[in-house]
mmCIF file of C-alpha atoms in Angstrom:
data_model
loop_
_atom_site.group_PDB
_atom_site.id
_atom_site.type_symbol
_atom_site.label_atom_id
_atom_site.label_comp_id
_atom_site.label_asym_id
_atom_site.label_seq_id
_atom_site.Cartn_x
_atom_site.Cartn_y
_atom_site.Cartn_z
ATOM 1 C CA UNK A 242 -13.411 -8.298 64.255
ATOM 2 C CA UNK A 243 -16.963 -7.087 64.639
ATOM 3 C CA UNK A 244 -20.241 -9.543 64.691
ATOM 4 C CA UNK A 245 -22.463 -10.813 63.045
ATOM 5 C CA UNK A 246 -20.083 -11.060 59.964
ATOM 6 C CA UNK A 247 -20.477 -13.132 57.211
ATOM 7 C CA UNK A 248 -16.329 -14.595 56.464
ATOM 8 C CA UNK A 249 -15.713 -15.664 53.153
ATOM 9 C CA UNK A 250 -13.351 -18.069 51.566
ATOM 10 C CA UNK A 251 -12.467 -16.817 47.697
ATOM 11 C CA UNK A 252 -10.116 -19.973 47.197
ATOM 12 C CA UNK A 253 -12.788 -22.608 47.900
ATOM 13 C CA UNK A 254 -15.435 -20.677 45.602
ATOM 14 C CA UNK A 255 -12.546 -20.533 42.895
ATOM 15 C CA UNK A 256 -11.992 -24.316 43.707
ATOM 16 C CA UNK A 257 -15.713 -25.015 43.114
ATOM 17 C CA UNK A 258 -16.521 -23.115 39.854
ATOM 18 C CA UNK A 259 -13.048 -24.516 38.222
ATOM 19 C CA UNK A 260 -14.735 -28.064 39.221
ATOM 20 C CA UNK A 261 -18.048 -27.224 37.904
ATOM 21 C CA UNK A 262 -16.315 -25.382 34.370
ATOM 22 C CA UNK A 263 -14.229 -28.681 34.012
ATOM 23 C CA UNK A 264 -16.863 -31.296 34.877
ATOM 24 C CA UNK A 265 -19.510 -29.518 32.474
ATOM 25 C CA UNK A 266 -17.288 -28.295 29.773
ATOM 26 C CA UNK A 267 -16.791 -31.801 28.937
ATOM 27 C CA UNK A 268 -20.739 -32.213 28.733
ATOM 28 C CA UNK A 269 -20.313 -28.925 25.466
ATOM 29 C CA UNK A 270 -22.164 -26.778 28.644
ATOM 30 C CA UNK A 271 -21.034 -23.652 29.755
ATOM 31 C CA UNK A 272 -21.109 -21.999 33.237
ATOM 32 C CA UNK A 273 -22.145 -18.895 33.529
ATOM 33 C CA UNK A 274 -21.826 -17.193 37.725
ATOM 34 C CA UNK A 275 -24.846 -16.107 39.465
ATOM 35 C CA UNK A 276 -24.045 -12.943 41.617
ATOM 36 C CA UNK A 277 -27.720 -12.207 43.404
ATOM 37 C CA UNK A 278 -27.283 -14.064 46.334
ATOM 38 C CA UNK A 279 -23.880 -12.174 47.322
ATOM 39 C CA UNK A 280 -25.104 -8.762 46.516
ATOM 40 C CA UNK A 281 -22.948 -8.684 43.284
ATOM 41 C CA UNK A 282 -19.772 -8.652 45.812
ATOM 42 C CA UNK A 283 -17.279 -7.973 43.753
ATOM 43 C CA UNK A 284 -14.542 -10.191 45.280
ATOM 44 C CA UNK A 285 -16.778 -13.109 45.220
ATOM 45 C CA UNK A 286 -17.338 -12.372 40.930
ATOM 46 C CA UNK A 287 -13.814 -11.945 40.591
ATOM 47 C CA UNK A 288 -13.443 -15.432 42.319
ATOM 48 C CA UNK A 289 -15.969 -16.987 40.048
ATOM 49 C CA UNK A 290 -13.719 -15.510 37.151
ATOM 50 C CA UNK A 291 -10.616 -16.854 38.611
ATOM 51 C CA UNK A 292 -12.615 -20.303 38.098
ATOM 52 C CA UNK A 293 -12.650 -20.166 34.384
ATOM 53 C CA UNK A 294 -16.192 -18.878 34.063
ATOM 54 C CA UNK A 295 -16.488 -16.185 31.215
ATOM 55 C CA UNK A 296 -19.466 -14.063 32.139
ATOM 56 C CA UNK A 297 -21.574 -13.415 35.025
ATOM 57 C CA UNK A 298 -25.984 -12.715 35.942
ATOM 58 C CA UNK A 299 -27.501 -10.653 37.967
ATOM 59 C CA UNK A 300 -31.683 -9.855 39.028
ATOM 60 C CA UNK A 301 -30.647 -6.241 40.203
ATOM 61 C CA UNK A 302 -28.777 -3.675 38.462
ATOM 62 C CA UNK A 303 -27.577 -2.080 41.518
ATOM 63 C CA UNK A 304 -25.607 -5.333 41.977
ATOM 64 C CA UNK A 305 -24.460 -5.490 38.058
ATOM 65 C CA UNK A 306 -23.247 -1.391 38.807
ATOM 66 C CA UNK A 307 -21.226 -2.661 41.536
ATOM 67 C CA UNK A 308 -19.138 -5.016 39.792
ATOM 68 C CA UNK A 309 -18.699 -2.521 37.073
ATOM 69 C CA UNK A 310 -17.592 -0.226 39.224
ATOM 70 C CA UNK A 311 -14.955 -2.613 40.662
ATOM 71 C CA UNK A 312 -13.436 -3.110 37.119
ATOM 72 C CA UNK A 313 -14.967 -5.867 36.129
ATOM 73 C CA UNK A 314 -15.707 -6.012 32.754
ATOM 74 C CA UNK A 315 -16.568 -9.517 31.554
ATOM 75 C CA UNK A 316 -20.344 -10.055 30.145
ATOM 76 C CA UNK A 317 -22.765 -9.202 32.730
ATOM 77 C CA UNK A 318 -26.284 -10.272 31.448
ATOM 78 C CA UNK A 319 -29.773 -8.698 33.806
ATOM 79 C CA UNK A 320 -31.334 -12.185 34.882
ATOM 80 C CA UNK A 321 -34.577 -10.466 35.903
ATOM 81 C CA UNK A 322 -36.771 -8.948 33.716
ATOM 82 C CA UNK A 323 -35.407 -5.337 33.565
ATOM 83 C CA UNK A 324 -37.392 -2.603 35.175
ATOM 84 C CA UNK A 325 -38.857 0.496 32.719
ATOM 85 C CA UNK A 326 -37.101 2.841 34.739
ATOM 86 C CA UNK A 327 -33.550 0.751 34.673
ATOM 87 C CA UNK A 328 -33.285 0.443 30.901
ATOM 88 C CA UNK A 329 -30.714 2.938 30.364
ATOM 89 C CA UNK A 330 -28.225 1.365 32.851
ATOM 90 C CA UNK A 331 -29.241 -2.096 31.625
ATOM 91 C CA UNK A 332 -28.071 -0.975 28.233
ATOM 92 C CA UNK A 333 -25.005 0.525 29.329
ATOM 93 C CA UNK A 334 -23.869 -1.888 32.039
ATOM 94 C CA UNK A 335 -25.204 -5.529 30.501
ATOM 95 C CA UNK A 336 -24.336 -7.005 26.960
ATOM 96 C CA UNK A 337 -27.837 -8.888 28.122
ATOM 97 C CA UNK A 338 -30.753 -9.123 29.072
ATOM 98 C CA UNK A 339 -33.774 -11.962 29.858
ATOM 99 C CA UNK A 340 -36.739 -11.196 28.802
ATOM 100 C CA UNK A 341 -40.783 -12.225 28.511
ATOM 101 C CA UNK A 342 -42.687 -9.165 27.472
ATOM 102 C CA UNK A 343 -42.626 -7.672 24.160
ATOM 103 C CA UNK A 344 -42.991 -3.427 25.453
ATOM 104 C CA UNK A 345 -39.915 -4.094 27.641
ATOM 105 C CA UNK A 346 -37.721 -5.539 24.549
ATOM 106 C CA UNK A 347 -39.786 -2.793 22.833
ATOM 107 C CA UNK A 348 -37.916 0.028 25.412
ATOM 108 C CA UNK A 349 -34.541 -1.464 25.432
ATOM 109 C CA UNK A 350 -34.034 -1.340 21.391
ATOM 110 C CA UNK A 351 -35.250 2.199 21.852
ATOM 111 C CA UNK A 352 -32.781 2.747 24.543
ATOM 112 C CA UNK A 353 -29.977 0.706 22.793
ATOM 113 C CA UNK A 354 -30.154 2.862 19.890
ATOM 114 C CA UNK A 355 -29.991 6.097 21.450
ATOM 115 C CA UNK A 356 -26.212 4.671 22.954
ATOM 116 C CA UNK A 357 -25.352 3.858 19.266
ATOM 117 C CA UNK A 358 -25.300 0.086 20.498
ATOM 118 C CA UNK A 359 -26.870 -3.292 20.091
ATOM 119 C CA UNK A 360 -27.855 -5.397 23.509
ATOM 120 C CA UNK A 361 -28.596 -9.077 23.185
ATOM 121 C CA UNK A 362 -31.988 -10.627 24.630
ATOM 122 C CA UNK A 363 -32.498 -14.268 25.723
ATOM 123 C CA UNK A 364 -36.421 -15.257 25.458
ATOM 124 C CA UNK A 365 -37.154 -16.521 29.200
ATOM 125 C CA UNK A 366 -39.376 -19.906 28.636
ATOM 126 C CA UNK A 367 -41.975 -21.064 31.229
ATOM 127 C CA UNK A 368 -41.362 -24.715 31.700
ATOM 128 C CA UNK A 369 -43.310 -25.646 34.232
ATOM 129 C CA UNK A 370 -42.030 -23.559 36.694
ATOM 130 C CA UNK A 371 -45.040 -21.159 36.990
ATOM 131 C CA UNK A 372 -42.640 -18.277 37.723
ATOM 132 C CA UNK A 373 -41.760 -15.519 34.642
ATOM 133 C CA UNK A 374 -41.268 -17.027 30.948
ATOM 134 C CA UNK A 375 -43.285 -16.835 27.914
ATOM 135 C CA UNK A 376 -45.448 -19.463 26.926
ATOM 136 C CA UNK A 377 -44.075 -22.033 24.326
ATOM 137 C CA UNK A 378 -47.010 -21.531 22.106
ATOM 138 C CA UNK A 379 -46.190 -17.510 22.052
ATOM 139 C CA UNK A 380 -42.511 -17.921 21.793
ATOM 140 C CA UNK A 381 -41.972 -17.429 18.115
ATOM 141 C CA UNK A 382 -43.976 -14.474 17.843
ATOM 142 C CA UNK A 383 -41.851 -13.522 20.599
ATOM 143 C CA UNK A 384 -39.140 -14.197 18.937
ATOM 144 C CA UNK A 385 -39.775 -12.648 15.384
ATOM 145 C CA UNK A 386 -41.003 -8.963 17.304
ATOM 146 C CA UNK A 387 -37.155 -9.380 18.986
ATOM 147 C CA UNK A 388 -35.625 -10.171 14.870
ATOM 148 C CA UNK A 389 -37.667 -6.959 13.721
ATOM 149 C CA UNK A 390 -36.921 -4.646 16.548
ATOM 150 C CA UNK A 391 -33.811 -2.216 15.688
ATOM 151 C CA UNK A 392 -31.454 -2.117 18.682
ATOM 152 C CA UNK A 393 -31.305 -5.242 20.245
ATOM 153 C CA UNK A 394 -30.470 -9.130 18.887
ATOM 154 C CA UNK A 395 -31.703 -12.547 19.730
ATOM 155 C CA UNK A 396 -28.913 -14.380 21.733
ATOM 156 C CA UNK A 397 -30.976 -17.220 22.784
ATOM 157 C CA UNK A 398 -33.510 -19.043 25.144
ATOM 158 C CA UNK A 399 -33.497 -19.975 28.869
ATOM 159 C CA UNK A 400 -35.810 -21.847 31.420
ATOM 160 C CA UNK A 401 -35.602 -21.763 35.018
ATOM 161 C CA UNK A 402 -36.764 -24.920 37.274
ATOM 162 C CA UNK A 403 -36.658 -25.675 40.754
ATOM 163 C CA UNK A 404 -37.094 -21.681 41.728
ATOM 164 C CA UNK A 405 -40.835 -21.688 42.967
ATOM 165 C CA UNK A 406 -41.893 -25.683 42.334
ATOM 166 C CA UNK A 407 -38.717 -26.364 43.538
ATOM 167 C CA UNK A 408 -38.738 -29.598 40.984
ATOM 168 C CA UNK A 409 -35.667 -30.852 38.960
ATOM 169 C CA UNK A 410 -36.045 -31.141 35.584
ATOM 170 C CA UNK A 411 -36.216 -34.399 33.367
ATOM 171 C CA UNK A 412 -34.332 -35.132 30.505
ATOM 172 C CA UNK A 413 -37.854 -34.702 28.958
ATOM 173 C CA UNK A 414 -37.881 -31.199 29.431
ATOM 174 C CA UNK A 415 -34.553 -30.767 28.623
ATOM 175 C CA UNK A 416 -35.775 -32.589 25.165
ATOM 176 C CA UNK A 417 -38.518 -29.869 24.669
ATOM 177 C CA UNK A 418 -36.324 -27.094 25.176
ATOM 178 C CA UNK A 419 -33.644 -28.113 22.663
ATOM 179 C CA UNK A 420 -36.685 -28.220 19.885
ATOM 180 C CA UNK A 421 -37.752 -25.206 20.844
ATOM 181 C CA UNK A 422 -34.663 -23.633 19.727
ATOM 182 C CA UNK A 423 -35.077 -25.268 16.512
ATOM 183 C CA UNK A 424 -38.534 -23.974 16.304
ATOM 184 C CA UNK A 425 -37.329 -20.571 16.526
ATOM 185 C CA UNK A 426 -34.799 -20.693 14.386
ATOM 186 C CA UNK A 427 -37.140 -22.411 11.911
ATOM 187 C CA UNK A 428 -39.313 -19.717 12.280
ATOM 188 C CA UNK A 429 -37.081 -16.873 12.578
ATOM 189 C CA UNK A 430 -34.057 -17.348 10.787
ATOM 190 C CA UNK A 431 -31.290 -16.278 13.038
ATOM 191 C CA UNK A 432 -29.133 -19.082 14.726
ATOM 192 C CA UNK A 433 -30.079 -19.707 18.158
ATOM 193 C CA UNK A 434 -26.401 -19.418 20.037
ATOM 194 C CA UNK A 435 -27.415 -19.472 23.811
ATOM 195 C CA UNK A 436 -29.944 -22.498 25.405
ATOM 196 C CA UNK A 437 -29.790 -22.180 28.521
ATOM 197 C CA UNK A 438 -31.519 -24.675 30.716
ATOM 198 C CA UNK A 439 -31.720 -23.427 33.740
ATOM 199 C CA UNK A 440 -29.341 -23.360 37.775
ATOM 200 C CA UNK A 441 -27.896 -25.563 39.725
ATOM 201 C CA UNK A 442 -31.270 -27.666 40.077
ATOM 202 C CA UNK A 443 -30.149 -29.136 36.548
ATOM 203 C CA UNK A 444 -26.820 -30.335 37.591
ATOM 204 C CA UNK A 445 -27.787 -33.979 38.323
ATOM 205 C CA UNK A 446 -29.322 -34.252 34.523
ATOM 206 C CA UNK A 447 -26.057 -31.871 33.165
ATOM 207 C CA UNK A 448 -23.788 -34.419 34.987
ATOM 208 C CA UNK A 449 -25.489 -37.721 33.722
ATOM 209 C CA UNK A 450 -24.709 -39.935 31.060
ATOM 210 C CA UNK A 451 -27.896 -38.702 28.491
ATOM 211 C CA UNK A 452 -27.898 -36.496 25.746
ATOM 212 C CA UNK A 453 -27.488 -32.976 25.762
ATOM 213 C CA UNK A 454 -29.051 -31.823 22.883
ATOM 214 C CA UNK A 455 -29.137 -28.267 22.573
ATOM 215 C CA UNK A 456 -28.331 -27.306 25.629
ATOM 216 C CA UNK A 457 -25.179 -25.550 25.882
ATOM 217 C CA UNK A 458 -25.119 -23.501 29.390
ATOM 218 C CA UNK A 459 -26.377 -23.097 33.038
ATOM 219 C CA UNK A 460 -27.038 -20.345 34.823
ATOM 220 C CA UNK A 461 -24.951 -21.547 38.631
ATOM 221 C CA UNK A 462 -25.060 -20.235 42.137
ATOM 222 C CA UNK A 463 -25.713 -22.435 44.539
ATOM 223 C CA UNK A 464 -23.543 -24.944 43.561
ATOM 224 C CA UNK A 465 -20.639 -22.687 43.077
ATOM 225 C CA UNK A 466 -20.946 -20.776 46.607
ATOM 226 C CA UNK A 467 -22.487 -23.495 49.165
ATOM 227 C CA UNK A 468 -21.596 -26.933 46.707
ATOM 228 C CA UNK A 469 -25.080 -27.584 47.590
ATOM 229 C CA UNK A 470 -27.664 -29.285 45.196
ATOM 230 C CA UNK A 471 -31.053 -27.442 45.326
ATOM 231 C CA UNK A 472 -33.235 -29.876 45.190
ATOM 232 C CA UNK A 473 -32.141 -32.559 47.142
ATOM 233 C CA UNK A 474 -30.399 -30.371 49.561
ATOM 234 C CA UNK A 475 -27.076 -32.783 49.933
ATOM 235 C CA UNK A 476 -23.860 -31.706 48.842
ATOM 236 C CA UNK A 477 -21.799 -32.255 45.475
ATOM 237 C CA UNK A 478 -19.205 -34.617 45.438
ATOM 238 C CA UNK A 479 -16.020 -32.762 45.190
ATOM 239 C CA UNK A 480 -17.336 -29.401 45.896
ATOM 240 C CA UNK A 481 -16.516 -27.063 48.822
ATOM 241 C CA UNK A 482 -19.545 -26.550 51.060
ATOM 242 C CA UNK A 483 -18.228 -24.035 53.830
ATOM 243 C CA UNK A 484 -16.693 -21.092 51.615
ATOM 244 C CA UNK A 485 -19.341 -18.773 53.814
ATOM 245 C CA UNK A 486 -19.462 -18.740 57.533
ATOM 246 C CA UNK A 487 -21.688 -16.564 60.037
ATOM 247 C CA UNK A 488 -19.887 -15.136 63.036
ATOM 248 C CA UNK A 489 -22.608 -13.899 65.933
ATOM 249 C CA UNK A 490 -21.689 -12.852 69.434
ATOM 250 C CA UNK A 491 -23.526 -14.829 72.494
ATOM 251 C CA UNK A 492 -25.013 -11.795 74.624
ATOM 252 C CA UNK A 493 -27.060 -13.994 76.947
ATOM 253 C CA UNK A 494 -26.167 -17.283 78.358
ATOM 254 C CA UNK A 495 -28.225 -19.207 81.105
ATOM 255 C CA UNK A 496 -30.592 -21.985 82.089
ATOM 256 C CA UNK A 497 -34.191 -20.982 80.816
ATOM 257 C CA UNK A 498 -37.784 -23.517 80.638
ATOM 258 C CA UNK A 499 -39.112 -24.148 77.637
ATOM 259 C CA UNK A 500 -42.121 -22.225 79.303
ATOM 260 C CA UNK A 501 -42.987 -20.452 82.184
ATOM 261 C CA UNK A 502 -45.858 -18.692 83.978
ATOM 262 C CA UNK A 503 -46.097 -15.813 86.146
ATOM 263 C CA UNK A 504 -47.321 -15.992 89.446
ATOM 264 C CA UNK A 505 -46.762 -14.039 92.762
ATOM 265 C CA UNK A 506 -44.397 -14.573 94.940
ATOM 266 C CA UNK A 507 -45.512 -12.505 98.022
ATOM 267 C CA UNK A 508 -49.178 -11.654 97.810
ATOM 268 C CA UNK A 509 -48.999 -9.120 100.397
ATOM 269 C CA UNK A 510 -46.510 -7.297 98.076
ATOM 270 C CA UNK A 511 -47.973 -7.576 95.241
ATOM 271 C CA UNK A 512 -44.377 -8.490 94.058
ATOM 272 C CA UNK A 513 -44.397 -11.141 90.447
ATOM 273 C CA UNK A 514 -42.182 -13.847 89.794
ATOM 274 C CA UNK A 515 -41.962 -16.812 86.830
ATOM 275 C CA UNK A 516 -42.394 -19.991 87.864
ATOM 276 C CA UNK A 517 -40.696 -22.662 85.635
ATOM 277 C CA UNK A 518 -43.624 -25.824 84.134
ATOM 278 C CA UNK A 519 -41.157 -27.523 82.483
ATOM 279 C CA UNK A 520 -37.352 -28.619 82.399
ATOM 280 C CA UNK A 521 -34.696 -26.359 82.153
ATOM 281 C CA UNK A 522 -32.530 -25.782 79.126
ATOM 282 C CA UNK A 523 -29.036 -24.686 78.418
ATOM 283 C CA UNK A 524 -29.776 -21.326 76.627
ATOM 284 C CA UNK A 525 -28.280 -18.886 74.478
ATOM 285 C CA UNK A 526 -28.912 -15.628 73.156
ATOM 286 C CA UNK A 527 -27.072 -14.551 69.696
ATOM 287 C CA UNK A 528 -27.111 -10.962 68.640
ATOM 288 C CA UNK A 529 -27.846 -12.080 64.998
ATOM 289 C CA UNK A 530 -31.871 -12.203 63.708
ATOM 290 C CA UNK A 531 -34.600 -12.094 61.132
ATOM 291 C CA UNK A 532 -32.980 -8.792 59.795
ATOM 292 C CA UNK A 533 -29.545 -9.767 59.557
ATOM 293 C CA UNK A 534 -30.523 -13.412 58.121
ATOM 294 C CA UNK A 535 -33.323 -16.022 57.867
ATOM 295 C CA UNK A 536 -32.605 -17.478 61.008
ATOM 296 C CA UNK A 537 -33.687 -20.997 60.188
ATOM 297 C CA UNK A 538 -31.084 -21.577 57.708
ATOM 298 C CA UNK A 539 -28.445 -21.379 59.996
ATOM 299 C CA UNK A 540 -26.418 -24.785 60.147
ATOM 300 C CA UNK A 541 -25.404 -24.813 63.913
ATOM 301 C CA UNK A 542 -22.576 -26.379 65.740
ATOM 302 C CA UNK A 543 -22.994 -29.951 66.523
ATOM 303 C CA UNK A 544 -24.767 -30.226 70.045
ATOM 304 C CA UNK A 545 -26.698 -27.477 69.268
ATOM 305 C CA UNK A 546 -30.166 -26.433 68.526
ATOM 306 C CA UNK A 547 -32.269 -24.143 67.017
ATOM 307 C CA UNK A 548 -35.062 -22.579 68.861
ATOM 308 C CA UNK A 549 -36.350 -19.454 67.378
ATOM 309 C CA UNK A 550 -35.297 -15.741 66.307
ATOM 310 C CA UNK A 551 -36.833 -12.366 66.640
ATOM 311 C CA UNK A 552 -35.282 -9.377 64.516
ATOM 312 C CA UNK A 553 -32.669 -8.664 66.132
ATOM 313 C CA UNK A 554 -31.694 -12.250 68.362
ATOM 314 C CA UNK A 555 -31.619 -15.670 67.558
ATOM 315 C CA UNK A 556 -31.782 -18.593 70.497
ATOM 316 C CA UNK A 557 -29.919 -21.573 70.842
ATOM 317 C CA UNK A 558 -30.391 -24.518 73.149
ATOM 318 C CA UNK A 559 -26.490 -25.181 74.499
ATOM 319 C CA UNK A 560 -26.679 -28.417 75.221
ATOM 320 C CA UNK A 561 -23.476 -29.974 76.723
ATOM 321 C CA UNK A 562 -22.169 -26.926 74.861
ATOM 322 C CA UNK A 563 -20.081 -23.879 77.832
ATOM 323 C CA UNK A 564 -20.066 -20.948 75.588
ATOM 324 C CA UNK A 565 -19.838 -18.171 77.402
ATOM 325 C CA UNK A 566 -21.016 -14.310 77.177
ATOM 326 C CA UNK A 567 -18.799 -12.321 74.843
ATOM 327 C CA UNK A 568 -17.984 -15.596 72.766
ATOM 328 C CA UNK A 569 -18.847 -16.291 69.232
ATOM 329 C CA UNK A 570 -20.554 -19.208 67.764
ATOM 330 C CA UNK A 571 -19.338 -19.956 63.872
ATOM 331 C CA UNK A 572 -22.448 -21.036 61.153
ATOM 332 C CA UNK A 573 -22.929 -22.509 58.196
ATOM 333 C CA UNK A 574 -25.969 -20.930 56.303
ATOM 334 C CA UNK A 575 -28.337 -21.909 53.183
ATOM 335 C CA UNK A 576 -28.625 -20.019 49.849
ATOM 336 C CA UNK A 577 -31.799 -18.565 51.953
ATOM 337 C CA UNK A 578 -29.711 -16.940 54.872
ATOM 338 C CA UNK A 579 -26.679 -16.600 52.999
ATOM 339 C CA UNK A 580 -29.113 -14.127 50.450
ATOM 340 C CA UNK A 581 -30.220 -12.231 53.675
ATOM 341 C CA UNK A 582 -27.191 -12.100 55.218
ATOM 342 C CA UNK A 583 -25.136 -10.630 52.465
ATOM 343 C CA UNK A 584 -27.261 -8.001 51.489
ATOM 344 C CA UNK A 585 -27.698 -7.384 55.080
ATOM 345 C CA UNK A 586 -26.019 -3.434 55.868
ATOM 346 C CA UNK A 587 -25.022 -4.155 60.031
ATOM 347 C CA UNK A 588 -23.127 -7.455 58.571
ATOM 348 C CA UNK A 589 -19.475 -7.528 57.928
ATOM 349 C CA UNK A 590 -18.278 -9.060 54.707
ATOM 350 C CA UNK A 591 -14.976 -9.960 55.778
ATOM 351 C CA UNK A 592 -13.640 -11.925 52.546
ATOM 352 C CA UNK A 593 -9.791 -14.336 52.664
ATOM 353 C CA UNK A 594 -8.414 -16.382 49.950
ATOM 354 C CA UNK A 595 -6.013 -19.198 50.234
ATOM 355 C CA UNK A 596 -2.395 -18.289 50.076
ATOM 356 C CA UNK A 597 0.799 -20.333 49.691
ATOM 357 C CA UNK A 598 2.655 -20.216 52.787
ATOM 358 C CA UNK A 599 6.073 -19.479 52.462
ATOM 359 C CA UNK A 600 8.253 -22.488 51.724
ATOM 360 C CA UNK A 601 5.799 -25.203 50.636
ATOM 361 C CA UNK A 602 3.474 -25.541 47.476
ATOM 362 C CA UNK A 603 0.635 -27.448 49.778
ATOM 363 C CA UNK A 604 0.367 -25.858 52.604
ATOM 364 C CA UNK A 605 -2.206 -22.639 52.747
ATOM 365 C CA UNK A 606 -3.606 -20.544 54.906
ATOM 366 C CA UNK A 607 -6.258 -18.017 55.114
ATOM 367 C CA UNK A 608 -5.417 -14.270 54.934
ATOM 368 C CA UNK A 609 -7.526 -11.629 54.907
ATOM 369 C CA UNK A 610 -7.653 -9.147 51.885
ATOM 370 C CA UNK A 611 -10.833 -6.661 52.146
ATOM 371 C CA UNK A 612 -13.699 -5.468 54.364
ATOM 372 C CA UNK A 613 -16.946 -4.785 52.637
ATOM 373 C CA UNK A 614 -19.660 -3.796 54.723
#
């Protein structure tokens, strides 16, 4: 196979969104799958659907197209604000939309209506996050312009935490949000169905022992595809954290300094050489960089050490480590370079899924179903 290639385990993401549906549907809180940070792959949605989650988001409706065009046809709601010019699509490919400014909800009821349809809109609310969302103070009138506007329905609310601040919310602000959706409906008059309180950043509260309120969904990615928590950074118990690897071919292996300066050699010549001012170091040279993935979320080998990456390389100190020219070096990756590396064109998206082997109900092994590049 070619390199860099990003190899990806369907069975383990499966494995971790049938954890998370379980674990949370016993909290009344359903999952639904973030797509973004695979490029909408379609193999990797269909996992997530295999895992007993019921509809999917997307921020880009290239991404949401995709899936469609794969056959998948569960709810697929636009998680970023949609763009004027994507309306149309939105309304034809999403049952939903979030939302924060009236003249876009404005366009989609227009649009909506001209397909003979309806199209659902969740109110985005900022919570502290300093991102998108309307302000609390503004979201019934918000939310009575959506009730009056012909084409399109109010679904629900949302909040998003931990995406720029990157701070978990409190059961306080959980608290808040659940009165806000009785402020609406107060206001309003139509039943608030959806609250949805935010990613994988809200697991920890989710998964505690307080109450819910109205909270009744989160919005997962990074916890399905890496097991990872966000915030913290340390991995969910009972959650696979190595469904996506990095494969990048060593084109350069030798003993470099840290630094060196140039000096001559033979004067009379005129002829240059580098002259080492430190120790040497076990270096190698990976044909995988800043345009392929961010290079810093790479989780090496153990032994082995980041140095730094250009666009197109990434170097490693060896250590004790003898790979060799031609060889390939296996990585683990963050939601960061994971995002990079999967929307990343010269990439490989080589995706297997765990199959019985023949004779035994335990035993699996990993087989290879579809290229995607």
């Amino acid at each position: 196979m070619t390199t860099p290639r990003v190899e990806i385990d369907l069975g383990k993401i499966t494995q971790n969104a049938r954890c998370l549906v379980r674990r949370l549907g016993a909290r009344g809180i359903s999952v639904t799958g973030v797509t973004k940070a695979v490029s909408g792959h379609p193999d990797v949605a269909k996992a997530m659907l295999d895992g007993g989650i019921a509809d999917l988001v997307d921020a880009r409706i290239n991404n949401i197209i995709r899936m469609r065009e794969a056959g998948i046809h569960c709810p697929i709601s636009m998680i970023r604000a949609p763009m004027w010019h994507d309306v149309e699509n939105v309304i034809r490919c999403c049952h939903a939309s979030y939302n924060t400014e009236v003249d876009t909800i404005l366009k989609l009821g227009s649009a909506a209506r001209q397909q003979g349809t309806e199209h659902d809109v969740i109110l985005l609310v900022e919570m502290g996050d300093m991102r998108d969302g309307i302000m609390p103070e503004d979201l019934n009138e918000v939310a009575s312009l959506v009730v009056a506007t012909p084409g399109v329905t109010l679904k629900g609310i949302a909040a998003n935490f931990a995406c720029m601040g990157n701070v978990a919310p409190t059961a306080g602000d959980m608290a808040m949000l659940s009165r806000l959706a009785d402020q609406v409906e107060g206001e309003c008059g139509p039943y608030v169905a959806l609250v949805s309180a935010g990613g994988s950043a809200n697991l920890a509260w989710a998964l505690g022992n307080g109450a819910t309120g109205r909270i009744n969904n989160l919005r997962l990615g990074e916890a399905i595809l890496l097991g990872i928590d966000p915030v913290s950074g340390q991995s969910i118990d009972g959650l696979h954290t190595d469904a996506f690897a990095l494969f990048a071919e060593v084109i350069e292996a030798r003993l470099k300094p840290n630094s060196m300066s140039i000096t001559s050699s033979a004067p009379n010549y005129g002829k240059l050489a580098l002259v080492s001012t430190e120790d040497q170091l076990n270096r190698a040279v990976l044909a995988v960089g800043r345009q392929d993935t961010d290079a810093s979320g790479l989780m090496l080998p153990s032994g082995i050490e980041y140095v730094g990456a250009s666009s197109d390389h990434t170097v490693v100190d060896m250590g004790e480590s003898d790979l060799s020219v031609g060889s390939e070096m296996k990585m683990g990756m963050n939601y960061s370079a994971l995002m990079r590396a999967m929307s990343a064109p010269d990439v490989e998206k080589v995706v297997h899924r765990m199959l019985p082997v023949i004779g035994t109900v335990k035993d699996t092994r990993p087989q290879p179903l579809l290229k995607l590049i």
